[in-house]
Amino acid sequence: MPHSPLASLPCRCWGLRPSQALRRSHPLSTQSAPCGSSLSRRNHEAKQKRQREKQMALEAGITPKGKAPAGSSKAWTPKEVVLYEVPTEPGEKKDVYRLLPPAYSPRYVEAAWYSWWVREGFFKPEYQTKLPQATGETFSMCIPPPNVTGSLHIGHALTVAIQDALVRWHRMRGDQVLWIPGSDHAGIATQAVVEKQLWKERGMRRHELSREKFLREVWKWKDEKGGEISEQLQALGASLDWDRECFTMDAGFSVAVTEAFVRLYEAGLLYRSQQLVNWSCTLRSAISDIEVESRPLPGHTELQLPGCPTPVSFGLLVSVAFPVDGEPDAEVVVGTTRPETLPGDVAVAVHPDDSRYTHLHGRQLRHPLTGQLLPLITDSTVQPHVGTGAVKVTPAHSPADAELGARHGLSPLSVIAEDGTMTSLCGDWLQGLHRFVAREKIMSALQERGLFRGLQNHPMVLPICSRSGDVIEYLLKSQWFVRCREMGNRAAQAVESGALELSPSFHQKNWQHWFSHIGDWCVSRQLWWGHRIPAYLVVEEHMKGDREDCWVVGRTETEARKIAAELTGRSEAELTLQRDPDVLDTWFSSALFPFAALGWPQETPDLARFYPLSLLETGSDLLLFWVGRMVMLGTQLTGQLPFTKVLLHSMVRDGQGRKMSKSLGNVLDPRDIISGVELQVLQEKLKDGNLDSTELAIAAAGQVSPQHLPLSASSWQLLGFLCSPGFCPCSCVGICHPSYPSGCRGRTSLMGSLSVGQMPCDLPCAPTGPWVSLSKGGAGIVGTPVEGWGRVKGSLCSCHPCAYSSSHSLPGGDVHLSVSEVLSSRHFCNKIWNALRFILNALGEGFVPQPAEELSPSSPTDAWILSRLAHTAQECERGFLARELPLITHALHHFWLHSLCDVYLEAVKPVLSHSPHPQGPPQVLFSCADVGLRLLAPLMPFLAEELWQRLPPRPGSNSAPSISVASYPTTHSLEHWRQPALEQHFSQVQEAVQALRALRATYQLTKARPRVLLQSSEPGELSLFKPFLEPLATLGHCGAVGLLPPGVVAPSGWAQAPLSNTIQVYMELQGLVDPQAHLVLLAARRRKLQKQLDGLMAWTPSRGEEETKRQQRLSSLQLELSKLDKAASHLRQLMDACPSPKEL
C-alpha cells in the first residue's frame, strides 16, 4: 500500500468521496448511507420485528429456528476424521509424499510413526552416540513402574508426558539417553484381582488351591493382561527403550531383591521381631503406611465395612467406669472410641500432676468386664485436659499404648485375631465374634453391670485400608523389620547438604520431618504373590538357649542350611529348615528399581554407564514412601545416591479430591481420552473387570454422577491443562464434570486453558490441598471431541507444576479450569497444521533452503520474526534446563499462534501475492517451520514429525532421518538472528494494530478500510513506524497509513485514540459510519455496562481475593464506559458537521 505524505491527505467533509491520492483498497465497502437515511430505519425496523417474533415464539414454547433449547448445552459438531490408509507394514516409514489432508486429523497424524521410531532404534542410547550433535553426556531416567494390575490412568499420563518431553529434549540435544520402562508386580493389588477373578469365574478361594497353583494363575493373568500397560505407553508416544523393559518379578530382579535382603541382614539393618503392625483383617496381611487412609470423622458416622451386614458406628466416645479396689463408691471413668478392645486393657494411666487422681496413685482398679485387678499408673504423656484425664492402656492394639506399656513393663494381651474376630483371651462369651459385633455385646454388658457412664460425639481420625475399605487393626505380629534410623539420617543429610535436590523445594520440609521421625519399616506381607522372604526357620532350634525361634538368612536354601549348621553346631543333614511363607513388601522391591533395572548386583555396562540416574520425576504423593526408600536402600547397597535430582508433580484427583481408583469409577484410560469413548463402553469395561457387586455399583454411579465423571481430553491438550502457567506447585489436580454424563466422544484441547482468578466453582477444596476443577460456567469435557495424544501431552506440560517457583504462583490457591477456554484453545494444532500447509504452498516446487547461517532477512518484518524465533529457542532452552515446562509451552504457544500465525503470516500474504515472488520471505518461512517444529518436537512428536518430514532438506547438510534425533535449536546457534531493539520497536507497532482494531470495533467498521494517521509530540519518534507502515495497514485492516508531523492539526471528523503519552492514532470515519444509527448502538451498550457497574458497586465481597477481582472488573468497566462516551461525543460532532440532504 502507498505511504502518502500529509499533503495528500486533505480534510474531507462528511459524505464526500475520498482523495484520489489515497484510494482505498475496497472502495465499494467504504460507501455509507447519509445521516438519517431510510436504510438505517429499515434495518432498525427489521431488527425490532425479529425480536418480536423471537419473544412470541418463546411465549408459545417454540424454539426459534437455529437455536438450541434453553438449558441445553451447545451441540458439538464433530469434524471429519481423516485416516491414514496407505498400506504400511509395522516398522516401515510412513508415506509422506502425498498431499497433506486439508484439516488436522490426529488419527492420520499419529498413525505409523511409533513403530518406525522403535524399529530404527531412535530411542536406544547406542543410536544416539552416532548423532552429529552428540555431546558425550548421558541422561538416564526410569519410569515409575506402574502396577501391573491393569491400565494407566490420567495421573500416569501426566508422568509419562513430563518425562517424555524431558527425554526427547535431551536426545535431540545430543545426550546419550536411556529411559527405562518397567512395571511393578503390586503384591496386594494383583493377588486381590486374581482372587476376585477366581471367585467370579470358578467360585474358588485361593486357599482351595496350593500356593504353586495359585501363583501359576497369577502368572497366567499377568501374561494375558500385563501387556496392556506397554500398549498404553506406546499409544502415548513414550520414547522408552523397550529392549530394557523390566518387571519387578523377573528372574534378574528377583536375584537383586534377594541380594538386597541378605546384605541388609548381614549389615545388621534387618531383624525379626514381634511389634505392632498395620493389619488388614480383610486381606489377612500387614500393609504399608501408604496403604492406610487416615479418614477424619467429624463425629458420629456410620460406615459399611467388609464382612459386616449392618453399618458400624464410629466417632463416638464411650465413658466406662473402672471401680477402685477396696472402695465401693470410688471409680475412675475412662473414655474410649474402641470398646471392643476393653478385654485387652492391662492398666489405666493418669498424669502424675493431675490432682484429681493424686490420692489414687499406687491403687488398683477392677476391670469392668472381668473384674481382674489393673494398676493405676502415672505417665507424663497422658493429657489431663482431654476427656476425664484417665486413659485405658491396651498395648497389643495401640501404638501409643504399646510405648507406654513398654515404659512401665506391662505385658500386652492380644484380643483381636488376624481375621478380625475376638480371641480366646476374651472369654467364651466373646471368642469368635466379629470385633464390631463384640463391641455391641460389650456395650450391653457394661450397661447391665452399671458401669456405662455415657456416649457422646467425638471427632476422630479413622485408619482405613485403602485396598479393602476395612478399618485397620494394630496387631502384634512377628515380622521382618528394616532399621531405618541410620539410613534415614543419611537421606536427610543428602538433602540438607544439597547432594540431593528436591524440586519444588518446599518438599524439603516434609522430607526432613519424615526422616527425623522415621521408625523401623515392616517388610513382611502375608501374601503368596511377591518376592518370598529368603529367611528360614530352623525347626526345633532356639537362639542360644532362649525361647526365641532360630532364623537364618541366605540367598539359597543351601546357603541358609550351611549358615544354620555353623550357628547350631549341628550337621546340615540333621537340620530341618522351613522357609518363611511371607513375601516382601512391594515397596521393598520397587525401592531397588533404579539400580536393579540396570542389572545390579552384577557389574553390567548399563550400571556403570547410567547409574546413578540423572533425574527422578514422579508424583509428589510418592516422595516419602518410594523416593525416600530408594534413597535409603540405594545409598546403603550401592554406596551412591540413586539420583541427584528429584522432580515432583502434583497429583491428579477427581472432583471430590480422591485418588484415581477403578473401584470409585473415576479412572479413565488415556487411550479412551485420545480416541473417545461412550459412557456405555466405560461401564462395560467395569463389568469385565474384577469388582465385586458393591464396588461395581459404586463405580458405575461414579461414572454417571455429574461430580466425578472421568475427564475426556486429548494428548497434547490435556498435557497443557496440567502444566499451564499459573498452576500452583503444591496443587492436586482435580477432575470433575459438571453435567455431561454421556461419556467421552473424541478429544478436547486443554492447551493453555488454565487461568488464575476465575470465579471458583461450588465444589470444596480437597483436604490434601488445592486442585483443579472444571468450572461449571463452560461446556463439558465429557461428550466433546478431543484429538490426539500430541494435544493432550502439550496441554499437560503447559501446566506442569513440579518446577514452579513462588514467582509463578502462590501455593495454596485454587486453580479452576474453564472448559469454555479448553474448547476455545483446541485450535492450536489446527493453527500449526494450516500454517505449514500455507508455508509449503508458498515454498512451491523446486524450493532450495539456504543454510541458516547464511539467511539474511530482506525486510524489517522478516528480521522481526527471525528474532522472535531465536527468542523462542532461548526460552525453550531455558525452560528445559530449569525443567520448567510451562515456560516452554508458553513460549511455543506465543510464537506459533501470536508471532507467526497472527502477525507474520498475515503480514507476508500481500508480499507473496507479488509476481514474481520475492526471495526473502520463503526462506524465512522455511526457517520458521524447520526451527519451530524442532522446538515443538519434544512436546508434540507426532505432529512435528508429520510436518517436518515434508519440508525440503537443506542442501549439503547431514539431515537427520527423524525429527526425534534432529538437533534441538540452541540459543547459540540462532543468536545472530536476535534483535531485541527491533522487537521492542515492533511491539509499538502491535500496540498500534490493537488500537486500530479497537477503533474499528467501536465504530463497527466491518468491511471498510479507513485511512490512518500517526502523530507524535516527540520529534523522531515516528521514525520507528516508518519501516512497518505496510504491515501496520495490513494487520490493522486499514487503508493507507501516513505520518502526521508534530504540531499539525489532524483532519476533522477522524476518530482518535492514544497509543502512549506522546503518540496519537487517527482513523478516518467520514463516509464510513452512520452517526445517528451508531449512537443508538453505543447507548444500548453503555446501558448494559452501566448495569454491570452498578451491580458491582453494590456488592460487598467477603474475601480479600474477591475484592481484588471486583476492583479489577470495576476499573475495566469504567475504562470501557469512558471509551464509549468519547466515541459518542465524536459521533455527535460528526452529526453536527453533516450537511443536509439538500446540500448533498
Coordinates of N, CA, C and O in Angstrom, one line a residue, residues 232-313:
Q232 N -0.4 -49.0 26.2 CA -0.8 -47.7 26.5 C 0.4 -46.7 26.4 O 0.2 -45.6 25.8
L233 N 1.5 -47.1 26.9 CA 2.7 -46.3 26.8 C 3.1 -46.0 25.3 O 3.5 -44.9 25.0
Q234 N 2.9 -47.0 24.5 CA 3.2 -46.8 23.1 C 2.2 -45.8 22.4 O 2.6 -45.0 21.6
A235 N 0.9 -46.0 22.8 CA -0.1 -45.1 22.3 C 0.2 -43.6 22.8 O -0.2 -42.7 22.1
L236 N 0.8 -43.5 23.9 CA 1.2 -42.1 24.4 C 2.5 -41.6 23.8 O 2.9 -40.5 24.1
G237 N 3.1 -42.4 23.0 CA 4.3 -42.0 22.3 C 5.5 -41.9 23.1 O 6.5 -41.3 22.8
A238 N 5.5 -42.7 24.3 CA 6.6 -42.7 25.2 C 7.9 -43.2 24.5 O 7.9 -44.4 24.1
S239 N 9.0 -42.5 24.5 CA 10.2 -42.9 23.8 C 11.1 -43.7 24.7 O 12.2 -43.3 24.9
L240 N 10.6 -44.8 25.1 CA 11.3 -45.7 26.0 C 12.1 -46.7 25.2 O 11.8 -47.1 24.1
D241 N 13.2 -47.2 25.9 CA 14.0 -48.3 25.3 C 13.4 -49.6 25.7 O 13.6 -50.2 26.7
W242 N 12.5 -50.2 24.8 CA 11.8 -51.4 25.1 C 12.6 -52.6 25.3 O 12.2 -53.6 25.9
D243 N 13.8 -52.6 24.7 CA 14.7 -53.8 24.9 C 15.2 -53.9 26.3 O 15.7 -54.9 26.7
R244 N 15.0 -52.8 27.1 CA 15.5 -52.9 28.5 C 14.3 -52.8 29.5 O 14.4 -52.5 30.6
E245 N 13.1 -53.3 29.0 CA 11.9 -53.3 29.9 C 12.2 -54.2 31.0 O 12.8 -55.3 30.9
C246 N 11.6 -53.8 32.2 CA 11.9 -54.5 33.4 C 10.6 -54.8 34.2 O 9.7 -53.9 34.2
F247 N 10.4 -55.9 34.7 CA 9.3 -56.3 35.6 C 9.8 -56.7 36.9 O 10.8 -57.5 37.0
T248 N 9.3 -56.3 38.0 CA 9.9 -56.5 39.3 C 9.8 -57.9 39.8 O 10.3 -58.2 40.9
M249 N 9.2 -58.8 39.0 CA 9.2 -60.2 39.4 C 10.0 -61.1 38.4 O 10.0 -62.3 38.4
D250 N 10.7 -60.4 37.5 CA 11.6 -61.1 36.6 C 12.7 -61.8 37.3 O 13.0 -61.4 38.5
A251 N 13.3 -62.8 36.7 CA 14.3 -63.6 37.4 C 15.5 -62.7 37.8 O 15.9 -62.8 39.0
G252 N 15.9 -61.9 37.0 CA 17.1 -61.0 37.3 C 16.7 -60.0 38.5 O 17.5 -59.8 39.4
F253 N 15.5 -59.5 38.4 CA 15.1 -58.6 39.5 C 15.0 -59.4 40.8 O 15.3 -58.8 41.9
S254 N 14.5 -60.6 40.8 CA 14.3 -61.4 42.0 C 15.7 -61.7 42.6 O 15.8 -61.7 43.9
V255 N 16.7 -61.9 41.8 CA 18.1 -62.0 42.3 C 18.5 -60.8 43.1 O 19.1 -60.8 44.2
A256 N 18.2 -59.6 42.5 CA 18.5 -58.3 43.2 C 17.8 -58.2 44.5 O 18.4 -57.7 45.5
V257 N 16.5 -58.6 44.6 CA 15.8 -58.4 45.8 C 16.4 -59.3 46.9 O 16.5 -58.9 48.0
T258 N 16.7 -60.6 46.5 CA 17.3 -61.5 47.5 C 18.6 -61.0 48.0 O 18.9 -61.0 49.2
E259 N 19.4 -60.5 47.0 CA 20.7 -59.9 47.4 C 20.6 -58.8 48.4 O 21.4 -58.6 49.3
A260 N 19.6 -57.9 48.1 CA 19.4 -56.7 48.9 C 19.0 -57.2 50.3 O 19.5 -56.6 51.3
F261 N 18.1 -58.1 50.5 CA 17.7 -58.6 51.8 C 18.9 -59.2 52.5 O 19.1 -58.9 53.7
V262 N 19.7 -60.0 51.9 CA 20.8 -60.6 52.6 C 21.8 -59.6 53.0 O 22.3 -59.6 54.1
R263 N 22.1 -58.7 52.2 CA 23.1 -57.7 52.5 C 22.7 -56.8 53.7 O 23.4 -56.4 54.6
L264 N 21.4 -56.4 53.7 CA 20.9 -55.6 54.8 C 20.9 -56.4 56.1 O 21.2 -55.9 57.1
Y265 N 20.6 -57.7 56.0 CA 20.6 -58.5 57.2 C 22.0 -58.7 57.7 O 22.3 -58.6 58.9
E266 N 23.0 -58.9 56.8 CA 24.3 -59.0 57.2 C 24.9 -57.7 57.8 O 25.8 -57.7 58.6
A267 N 24.3 -56.6 57.4 CA 24.8 -55.3 57.9 C 24.1 -54.9 59.2 O 24.3 -53.9 59.8
G268 N 23.2 -55.9 59.7 CA 22.5 -55.6 60.9 C 21.3 -54.6 60.8 O 20.8 -54.1 61.8
L269 N 20.9 -54.4 59.5 CA 19.8 -53.5 59.3 C 18.5 -54.2 59.1 O 17.5 -53.5 58.8
L270 N 18.5 -55.5 59.1 CA 17.2 -56.3 59.0 C 17.1 -57.2 60.2 O 18.1 -57.9 60.6
Y271 N 16.0 -57.3 60.9 CA 15.8 -58.1 62.0 C 14.4 -58.6 62.1 O 13.5 -58.0 61.5
R272 N 14.2 -59.6 62.9 CA 12.8 -60.2 63.1 C 12.4 -59.9 64.5 O 13.2 -60.1 65.5
S273 N 11.2 -59.4 64.7 CA 10.7 -59.0 66.0 C 9.2 -59.0 66.0 O 8.5 -58.9 65.0
Q274 N 8.7 -59.1 67.2 CA 7.2 -59.0 67.4 C 6.9 -57.6 67.8 O 7.3 -57.0 68.8
Q275 N 6.2 -56.9 66.8 CA 5.8 -55.5 67.0 C 4.4 -55.3 66.5 O 3.9 -56.1 65.8
L276 N 3.9 -54.1 66.8 CA 2.6 -53.7 66.2 C 2.7 -53.4 64.8 O 3.7 -52.7 64.4
V277 N 1.8 -53.8 64.0 CA 1.8 -53.5 62.5 C 0.4 -53.1 62.1 O -0.6 -53.4 62.8
N278 N 0.4 -52.4 60.9 CA -0.9 -52.1 60.3 C -1.5 -53.4 59.8 O -0.8 -54.0 58.9
W279 N -2.6 -53.8 60.3 CA -3.1 -55.1 59.8 C -4.5 -54.9 59.2 O -5.4 -54.3 59.7
S280 N -4.6 -55.5 58.0 CA -5.9 -55.6 57.3 C -6.6 -56.9 57.5 O -6.1 -57.9 57.1
C281 N -7.7 -56.9 58.3 CA -8.3 -58.2 58.6 C -9.0 -58.8 57.4 O -9.1 -60.0 57.3
T282 N -9.3 -58.0 56.4 CA -9.9 -58.5 55.2 C -8.9 -59.2 54.3 O -9.1 -60.3 53.8
L283 N -7.7 -58.5 54.2 CA -6.6 -59.1 53.4 C -5.8 -60.1 54.2 O -5.1 -60.9 53.6
R284 N -6.0 -60.1 55.5 CA -5.2 -61.0 56.4 C -3.7 -60.8 56.2 O -2.9 -61.7 56.0
S285 N -3.3 -59.5 56.1 CA -1.9 -59.2 55.9 C -1.6 -57.9 56.5 O -2.5 -57.0 56.7
A286 N -0.3 -57.7 56.9 CA 0.2 -56.4 57.2 C 0.2 -55.5 55.9 O 0.4 -56.1 54.8
I287 N 0.1 -54.2 56.1 CA 0.1 -53.3 54.9 C 1.0 -52.2 55.3 O 1.3 -51.9 56.5
S288 N 1.5 -51.5 54.3 CA 2.3 -50.3 54.5 C 1.6 -49.1 54.9 O 0.3 -49.0 54.7
D289 N 2.3 -48.1 55.4 CA 1.6 -46.8 55.8 C 0.9 -46.2 54.6 O -0.1 -45.5 54.8
I290 N 1.5 -46.3 53.4 CA 0.9 -45.6 52.3 C -0.4 -46.2 51.9 O -1.3 -45.6 51.2
E291 N -0.7 -47.4 52.3 CA -1.9 -48.1 52.0 C -3.0 -47.9 53.1 O -4.0 -48.5 53.1
V292 N -2.6 -47.0 54.1 CA -3.6 -46.7 55.2 C -4.1 -45.3 54.9 O -3.3 -44.3 54.8
E293 N -5.4 -45.2 54.7 CA -6.0 -43.9 54.5 C -6.5 -43.3 55.9 O -7.3 -44.0 56.5
S294 N -6.0 -42.2 56.3 CA -6.5 -41.6 57.5 C -7.7 -40.7 57.2 O -7.6 -39.7 56.6
R295 N -8.9 -41.3 57.6 CA -10.1 -40.6 57.3 C -10.7 -39.8 58.5 O -11.0 -40.4 59.5
P296 N -10.7 -38.5 58.4 CA -11.2 -37.7 59.5 C -12.8 -37.8 59.6 O -13.5 -37.8 58.6
L297 N -13.2 -38.0 60.8 CA -14.7 -38.1 61.1 C -15.1 -36.9 62.0 O -14.4 -36.7 63.0
P298 N -16.1 -36.2 61.6 CA -16.5 -35.0 62.5 C -17.2 -35.4 63.8 O -17.3 -34.6 64.7
G299 N -17.7 -36.6 63.8 CA -18.4 -37.1 65.0 C -19.1 -38.4 64.6 O -18.5 -39.2 63.8
H300 N -20.3 -38.6 65.1 CA -20.9 -39.9 64.8 C -21.1 -40.1 63.3 O -21.7 -39.3 62.6
T301 N -20.5 -41.2 62.9 CA -20.6 -41.6 61.5 C -20.8 -43.1 61.3 O -20.1 -43.9 62.1
E302 N -21.6 -43.5 60.4 CA -21.9 -44.9 60.2 C -21.2 -45.3 58.9 O -21.3 -44.7 57.9
L303 N -20.4 -46.4 58.9 CA -19.7 -46.9 57.8 C -20.1 -48.3 57.5 O -20.2 -49.2 58.4
Q304 N -20.2 -48.7 56.2 CA -20.4 -50.0 55.8 C -19.1 -50.7 55.5 O -18.3 -50.2 54.7
L305 N -18.7 -51.7 56.3 CA -17.4 -52.3 56.3 C -17.5 -53.7 55.7 O -18.6 -54.4 55.9
P306 N -16.4 -54.2 55.1 CA -16.4 -55.6 54.6 C -16.7 -56.6 55.8 O -16.1 -56.5 56.8
G307 N -17.6 -57.6 55.5 CA -17.8 -58.6 56.5 C -18.9 -58.2 57.5 O -19.2 -59.1 58.4
C308 N -19.4 -57.0 57.5 CA -20.4 -56.5 58.4 C -21.7 -56.3 57.7 O -21.8 -55.5 56.8
P309 N -22.7 -57.1 58.1 CA -24.0 -57.0 57.4 C -24.7 -55.6 57.6 O -25.5 -55.2 56.8
T310 N -24.4 -54.9 58.7 CA -25.0 -53.7 59.0 C -23.9 -52.6 59.2 O -22.8 -52.9 59.6
P311 N -24.3 -51.3 59.0 CA -23.3 -50.3 59.2 C -22.8 -50.2 60.6 O -23.5 -50.6 61.6
V312 N -21.5 -49.8 60.8 CA -20.8 -49.7 62.1 C -20.6 -48.2 62.4 O -20.3 -47.4 61.6
S313 N -20.9 -47.9 63.7 CA -20.8 -46.5 64.2 C -19.4 -46.2 64.6 O -18.8 -47.0 65.3

